[in-house]
PDB file of C-alpha atoms in Angstrom:
ATOM      1  CA  MET A   1       0.000   0.000   0.000  1.00  0.00           C
ATOM      2  CA  ASP A   2       1.366   3.404  -0.980  1.00  0.00           C
ATOM      3  CA  LEU A   3       0.779   5.633   2.055  1.00  0.00           C
ATOM      4  CA  LYS A   4       2.123   8.673   0.180  1.00  0.00           C
ATOM      5  CA  LYS A   5      -1.112   8.873  -1.815  1.00  0.00           C
ATOM      6  CA  PHE A   6      -3.040   9.865   1.295  1.00  0.00           C
ATOM      7  CA  GLU A   7      -3.828  13.457   2.181  1.00  0.00           C
ATOM      8  CA  PHE A   8      -5.228  15.282   5.171  1.00  0.00           C
ATOM      9  CA  TRP A   9      -7.894  17.903   4.677  1.00  0.00           C
ATOM     10  CA  PHE A  10      -7.540  21.252   6.459  1.00  0.00           C
ATOM     11  CA  VAL A  11     -11.014  22.765   6.961  1.00  0.00           C
ATOM     12  CA  THR A  12     -11.393  26.261   8.392  1.00  0.00           C
ATOM     13  CA  GLY A  13     -14.573  27.372  10.147  1.00  0.00           C
ATOM     14  CA  SER A  14     -16.113  30.838  10.116  1.00  0.00           C
ATOM     15  CA  GLN A  15     -19.517  32.384   9.417  1.00  0.00           C
ATOM     16  CA  HIS A  16     -21.086  34.957   7.097  1.00  0.00           C
ATOM     17  CA  LEU A  17     -21.800  37.386   9.949  1.00  0.00           C
ATOM     18  CA  TYR A  18     -18.371  38.965   9.392  1.00  0.00           C
ATOM     19  CA  GLY A  19     -18.900  39.741   5.697  1.00  0.00           C
ATOM     20  CA  GLU A  20     -17.128  38.779   2.489  1.00  0.00           C
ATOM     21  CA  GLU A  21     -14.008  40.869   3.148  1.00  0.00           C
ATOM     22  CA  VAL A  22     -13.328  39.075   6.428  1.00  0.00           C
ATOM     23  CA  LEU A  23     -14.082  35.676   4.877  1.00  0.00           C
ATOM     24  CA  ALA A  24     -11.541  36.431   2.137  1.00  0.00           C
ATOM     25  CA  GLN A  25      -8.944  37.189   4.816  1.00  0.00           C
ATOM     26  CA  VAL A  26      -9.881  34.009   6.695  1.00  0.00           C
ATOM     27  CA  ALA A  27      -9.376  32.040   3.473  1.00  0.00           C
ATOM     28  CA  GLU A  28      -5.967  33.662   2.951  1.00  0.00           C
ATOM     29  CA  HIS A  29      -4.861  32.827   6.506  1.00  0.00           C
ATOM     30  CA  SER A  30      -6.031  29.247   6.007  1.00  0.00           C
ATOM     31  CA  ARG A  31      -4.081  28.996   2.747  1.00  0.00           C
ATOM     32  CA  ILE A  32      -0.910  30.403   4.322  1.00  0.00           C
ATOM     33  CA  MET A  33      -1.121  28.008   7.269  1.00  0.00           C
ATOM     34  CA  THR A  34      -1.819  24.975   5.117  1.00  0.00           C
ATOM     35  CA  GLU A  35       1.007  25.671   2.676  1.00  0.00           C
ATOM     36  CA  TRP A  36       3.508  26.378   5.448  1.00  0.00           C
ATOM     37  CA  MET A  37       2.602  23.322   7.519  1.00  0.00           C
ATOM     38  CA  ASP A  38       2.523  21.074   4.447  1.00  0.00           C
ATOM     39  CA  ALA A  39       6.166  21.999   3.763  1.00  0.00           C
ATOM     40  CA  GLN A  40       7.344  20.920   7.241  1.00  0.00           C
ATOM     41  CA  ALA A  41       9.189  17.622   7.658  1.00  0.00           C
ATOM     42  CA  ALA A  42       7.339  16.912  10.932  1.00  0.00           C
ATOM     43  CA  LEU A  43       4.145  16.181   8.977  1.00  0.00           C
ATOM     44  CA  PRO A  44       4.341  12.831   7.180  1.00  0.00           C
ATOM     45  CA  GLY A  45       1.194  13.319   5.108  1.00  0.00           C
ATOM     46  CA  ARG A  46       0.148  15.860   2.518  1.00  0.00           C
ATOM     47  CA  LEU A  47      -1.945  18.703   3.958  1.00  0.00           C
ATOM     48  CA  VAL A  48      -4.624  20.007   1.573  1.00  0.00           C
ATOM     49  CA  ASN A  49      -6.532  23.231   2.161  1.00  0.00           C
ATOM     50  CA  LYS A  50     -10.265  22.664   1.713  1.00  0.00           C
ATOM     51  CA  GLY A  51     -11.104  26.298   2.326  1.00  0.00           C
ATOM     52  CA  VAL A  52     -13.518  28.056   4.623  1.00  0.00           C
ATOM     53  CA  VAL A  53     -16.871  26.603   5.564  1.00  0.00           C
ATOM     54  CA  ALA A  54     -19.413  29.074   6.894  1.00  0.00           C
ATOM     55  CA  THR A  55     -22.797  27.338   6.662  1.00  0.00           C
ATOM     56  CA  PRO A  56     -24.210  24.034   7.925  1.00  0.00           C
ATOM     57  CA  ASP A  57     -24.552  22.770   4.335  1.00  0.00           C
ATOM     58  CA  GLN A  58     -20.930  23.599   3.480  1.00  0.00           C
ATOM     59  CA  ILE A  59     -19.729  21.843   6.625  1.00  0.00           C
ATOM     60  CA  THR A  60     -21.845  18.750   5.974  1.00  0.00           C
ATOM     61  CA  ASP A  61     -20.771  18.618   2.320  1.00  0.00           C
ATOM     62  CA  VAL A  62     -17.048  18.740   3.118  1.00  0.00           C
ATOM     63  CA  MET A  63     -17.347  16.117   5.866  1.00  0.00           C
ATOM     64  CA  ILE A  64     -19.305  13.761   3.598  1.00  0.00           C
ATOM     65  CA  ALA A  65     -16.765  14.338   0.813  1.00  0.00           C
ATOM     66  CA  ALA A  66     -13.883  13.558   3.193  1.00  0.00           C
ATOM     67  CA  SER A  67     -15.607  10.386   4.345  1.00  0.00           C
ATOM     68  CA  GLN A  68     -16.122   9.241   0.743  1.00  0.00           C
ATOM     69  CA  ASP A  69     -12.681  10.202  -0.613  1.00  0.00           C
ATOM     70  CA  SER A  70     -10.436   7.146  -0.552  1.00  0.00           C
ATOM     71  CA  ASN A  71      -7.317   9.362  -0.535  1.00  0.00           C
ATOM     72  CA  CYS A  72      -8.392  11.382   2.506  1.00  0.00           C
ATOM     73  CA  ALA A  73      -6.826   9.894   5.642  1.00  0.00           C
ATOM     74  CA  GLY A  74      -8.174  12.476   8.085  1.00  0.00           C
ATOM     75  CA  VAL A  75      -9.592  15.948   8.656  1.00  0.00           C
ATOM     76  CA  ILE A  76      -8.071  18.836  10.594  1.00  0.00           C
ATOM     77  CA  THR A  77     -10.502  21.559  11.677  1.00  0.00           C
ATOM     78  CA  TRP A  78      -9.622  25.078  12.791  1.00  0.00           C
ATOM     79  CA  MET A  79     -12.047  27.811  13.799  1.00  0.00           C
ATOM     80  CA  HIS A  80     -10.384  30.983  12.524  1.00  0.00           C
ATOM     81  CA  THR A  81     -13.256  33.127  13.698  1.00  0.00           C
ATOM     82  CA  PHE A  82     -16.282  32.372  15.790  1.00  0.00           C
ATOM     83  CA  SER A  83     -18.111  29.546  14.003  1.00  0.00           C
ATOM     84  CA  PRO A  84     -21.237  28.532  15.909  1.00  0.00           C
ATOM     85  CA  SER A  85     -20.847  24.844  16.629  1.00  0.00           C
ATOM     86  CA  LYS A  86     -24.525  24.142  16.091  1.00  0.00           C
ATOM     87  CA  MET A  87     -23.606  24.468  12.420  1.00  0.00           C
ATOM     88  CA  TRP A  88     -21.114  21.593  12.776  1.00  0.00           C
ATOM     89  CA  ILE A  89     -23.368  18.953  14.373  1.00  0.00           C
ATOM     90  CA  ASN A  90     -24.659  17.331  11.182  1.00  0.00           C
ATOM     91  CA  GLY A  91     -21.303  17.400   9.402  1.00  0.00           C
ATOM     92  CA  LEU A  92     -19.276  16.047  12.309  1.00  0.00           C
ATOM     93  CA  SER A  93     -21.884  13.337  12.867  1.00  0.00           C
ATOM     94  CA  ARG A  94     -21.311  12.141   9.290  1.00  0.00           C
ATOM     95  CA  LEU A  95     -17.513  12.168   9.337  1.00  0.00           C
ATOM     96  CA  THR A  96     -16.004   8.673   9.272  1.00  0.00           C
ATOM     97  CA  LYS A  97     -12.327   9.676   9.063  1.00  0.00           C
ATOM     98  CA  PRO A  98      -9.980  10.531  11.943  1.00  0.00           C
ATOM     99  CA  LEU A  99     -10.460  14.087  13.193  1.00  0.00           C
ATOM    100  CA  LEU A 100      -7.964  16.540  14.653  1.00  0.00           C
ATOM    101  CA  HIS A 101      -9.026  19.919  16.030  1.00  0.00           C
ATOM    102  CA  ILE A 102      -6.221  22.480  16.114  1.00  0.00           C
ATOM    103  CA  ASN A 103      -6.820  25.253  18.614  1.00  0.00           C
ATOM    104  CA  THR A 104      -4.555  28.096  17.494  1.00  0.00           C
ATOM    105  CA  GLN A 105      -4.455  31.732  16.427  1.00  0.00           C
ATOM    106  CA  PHE A 106      -3.144  32.848  13.051  1.00  0.00           C
ATOM    107  CA  ASN A 107      -0.959  35.467  14.720  1.00  0.00           C
ATOM    108  CA  ARG A 108       1.528  34.387  17.373  1.00  0.00           C
ATOM    109  CA  ASP A 109       1.097  37.625  19.336  1.00  0.00           C
ATOM    110  CA  ILE A 110      -1.886  39.838  20.059  1.00  0.00           C
ATOM    111  CA  PRO A 111      -1.246  43.555  19.371  1.00  0.00           C
ATOM    112  CA  TRP A 112      -2.323  44.737  22.814  1.00  0.00           C
ATOM    113  CA  ASP A 113      -1.290  48.387  22.267  1.00  0.00           C
ATOM    114  CA  ASP A 114      -3.408  48.994  19.174  1.00  0.00           C
ATOM    115  CA  ILE A 115      -6.014  46.243  19.204  1.00  0.00           C
ATOM    116  CA  ASP A 116      -9.395  47.218  17.781  1.00  0.00           C
ATOM    117  CA  MET A 117     -12.724  45.558  17.004  1.00  0.00           C
ATOM    118  CA  ASP A 118     -11.741  44.860  13.405  1.00  0.00           C
ATOM    119  CA  PHE A 119      -8.787  42.821  14.619  1.00  0.00           C
ATOM    120  CA  MET A 120     -10.969  41.097  17.212  1.00  0.00           C
ATOM    121  CA  ASN A 121     -13.662  40.187  14.666  1.00  0.00           C
ATOM    122  CA  LEU A 122     -11.047  38.746  12.345  1.00  0.00           C
ATOM    123  CA  ASN A 123      -9.204  36.790  15.041  1.00  0.00           C
ATOM    124  CA  GLN A 124     -11.724  35.053  17.292  1.00  0.00           C
ATOM    125  CA  SER A 125     -10.125  31.621  17.269  1.00  0.00           C
ATOM    126  CA  ALA A 126     -10.247  31.434  21.047  1.00  0.00           C
ATOM    127  CA  HIS A 127     -14.054  31.666  21.025  1.00  0.00           C
ATOM    128  CA  GLY A 128     -14.580  29.501  17.949  1.00  0.00           C
ATOM    129  CA  ASP A 129     -12.142  26.809  19.027  1.00  0.00           C
ATOM    130  CA  ARG A 130     -13.557  26.671  22.558  1.00  0.00           C
ATOM    131  CA  GLU A 131     -17.096  26.159  21.271  1.00  0.00           C
ATOM    132  CA  HIS A 132     -15.877  23.671  18.644  1.00  0.00           C
ATOM    133  CA  GLY A 133     -14.158  21.680  21.387  1.00  0.00           C
ATOM    134  CA  PHE A 134     -17.347  21.760  23.452  1.00  0.00           C
ATOM    135  CA  ILE A 135     -19.556  20.445  20.637  1.00  0.00           C
ATOM    136  CA  GLY A 136     -17.086  17.643  19.944  1.00  0.00           C
ATOM    137  CA  ALA A 137     -17.212  16.646  23.609  1.00  0.00           C
ATOM    138  CA  ARG A 138     -20.987  16.977  23.744  1.00  0.00           C
ATOM    139  CA  LEU A 139     -21.375  14.737  20.679  1.00  0.00           C
ATOM    140  CA  ARG A 140     -18.734  12.348  22.075  1.00  0.00           C
ATOM    141  CA  ILE A 141     -16.820  12.509  18.803  1.00  0.00           C
ATOM    142  CA  PRO A 142     -13.446  10.776  18.969  1.00  0.00           C
ATOM    143  CA  ARG A 143     -10.797  13.311  18.021  1.00  0.00           C
ATOM    144  CA  LYS A 144      -7.350  14.610  18.782  1.00  0.00           C
ATOM    145  CA  ILE A 145      -7.083  18.180  20.065  1.00  0.00           C
ATOM    146  CA  VAL A 146      -3.830  20.081  19.626  1.00  0.00           C
ATOM    147  CA  VAL A 147      -3.434  23.446  21.354  1.00  0.00           C
ATOM    148  CA  GLY A 148      -0.665  25.938  20.638  1.00  0.00           C
ATOM    149  CA  PHE A 149       0.764  28.160  17.927  1.00  0.00           C
ATOM    150  CA  TRP A 150       0.640  26.426  14.545  1.00  0.00           C
ATOM    151  CA  GLN A 151       4.300  27.145  13.722  1.00  0.00           C
ATOM    152  CA  ASP A 152       5.681  25.755  16.998  1.00  0.00           C
ATOM    153  CA  GLU A 153       7.692  22.549  16.718  1.00  0.00           C
ATOM    154  CA  ALA A 154       5.763  20.859  19.542  1.00  0.00           C
ATOM    155  CA  VAL A 155       2.434  21.525  17.790  1.00  0.00           C
ATOM    156  CA  LEU A 156       3.751  20.206  14.474  1.00  0.00           C
ATOM    157  CA  ASN A 157       5.096  17.079  16.197  1.00  0.00           C
ATOM    158  CA  LYS A 158       1.687  16.389  17.766  1.00  0.00           C
ATOM    159  CA  ILE A 159      -0.052  16.821  14.416  1.00  0.00           C
ATOM    160  CA  GLY A 160       2.565  14.584  12.788  1.00  0.00           C
ATOM    161  CA  GLY A 161       1.985  11.877  15.396  1.00  0.00           C
ATOM    162  CA  TRP A 162      -1.747  12.002  14.779  1.00  0.00           C
ATOM    163  CA  MET A 163      -1.150  11.794  11.022  1.00  0.00           C
ATOM    164  CA  ARG A 164       0.968   8.665  11.479  1.00  0.00           C
ATOM    165  CA  SER A 165      -1.832   7.098  13.534  1.00  0.00           C
ATOM    166  CA  ALA A 166      -4.414   8.033  10.885  1.00  0.00           C
ATOM    167  CA  LEU A 167      -2.203   6.501   8.186  1.00  0.00           C
ATOM    168  CA  GLY A 168      -2.075   3.357  10.305  1.00  0.00           C
ATOM    169  CA  VAL A 169      -5.871   3.298  10.328  1.00  0.00           C
ATOM    170  CA  GLN A 170      -5.864   3.540   6.519  1.00  0.00           C
ATOM    171  CA  ALA A 171      -3.281   0.754   6.206  1.00  0.00           C
ATOM    172  CA  GLY A 172      -5.441  -1.404   8.462  1.00  0.00           C
ATOM    173  CA  PHE A 173      -8.328  -1.260   6.001  1.00  0.00           C
ATOM    174  CA  SER A 174      -6.332  -3.163   3.407  1.00  0.00           C
ATOM    175  CA  LEU A 175      -4.371  -5.385   5.784  1.00  0.00           C
ATOM    176  CA  GLN A 176      -4.291  -9.016   4.735  1.00  0.00           C
ATOM    177  CA  CYS A 177      -3.459 -11.642   7.308  1.00  0.00           C
ATOM    178  CA  VAL A 178      -2.581 -15.067   5.970  1.00  0.00           C
TER     179      VAL A 178
END
């Protein structure tokens, strides 16, 4: 079995409340993170950006697609902005692949001296990730949760370990014992 064919989907949560300009910025942050992390040696699998989901239907569609894609070995979710977890219930309930929730901020540091509401609206990972973690617990969804800054070595190593486990799950589906 060629494990290099497998990929991991990076799905970013937000909502339309913030407007199209903010959603475009969320998508750009998601792209930057995915491309940077995909280039790191600590991650054994290919990381593929699946964009921003901001409605229950988008969330459900991407989770069903991940479950049906034979090359998808797992899904990583990140709530860039506040993404009401009620929107995630149906999609997460349909996901059959391993799930990792990364709880991180796009920016390493918060600009305390000149922070404003625009910055806060664009960077509400703390709220979105907390609620996303709660809904996962409430639904009793098996998942790995990684907390920390996405460019930190320890965070990448935890994600890499989860990826290796997820690849093991995929290898197990075609295991032949004689």
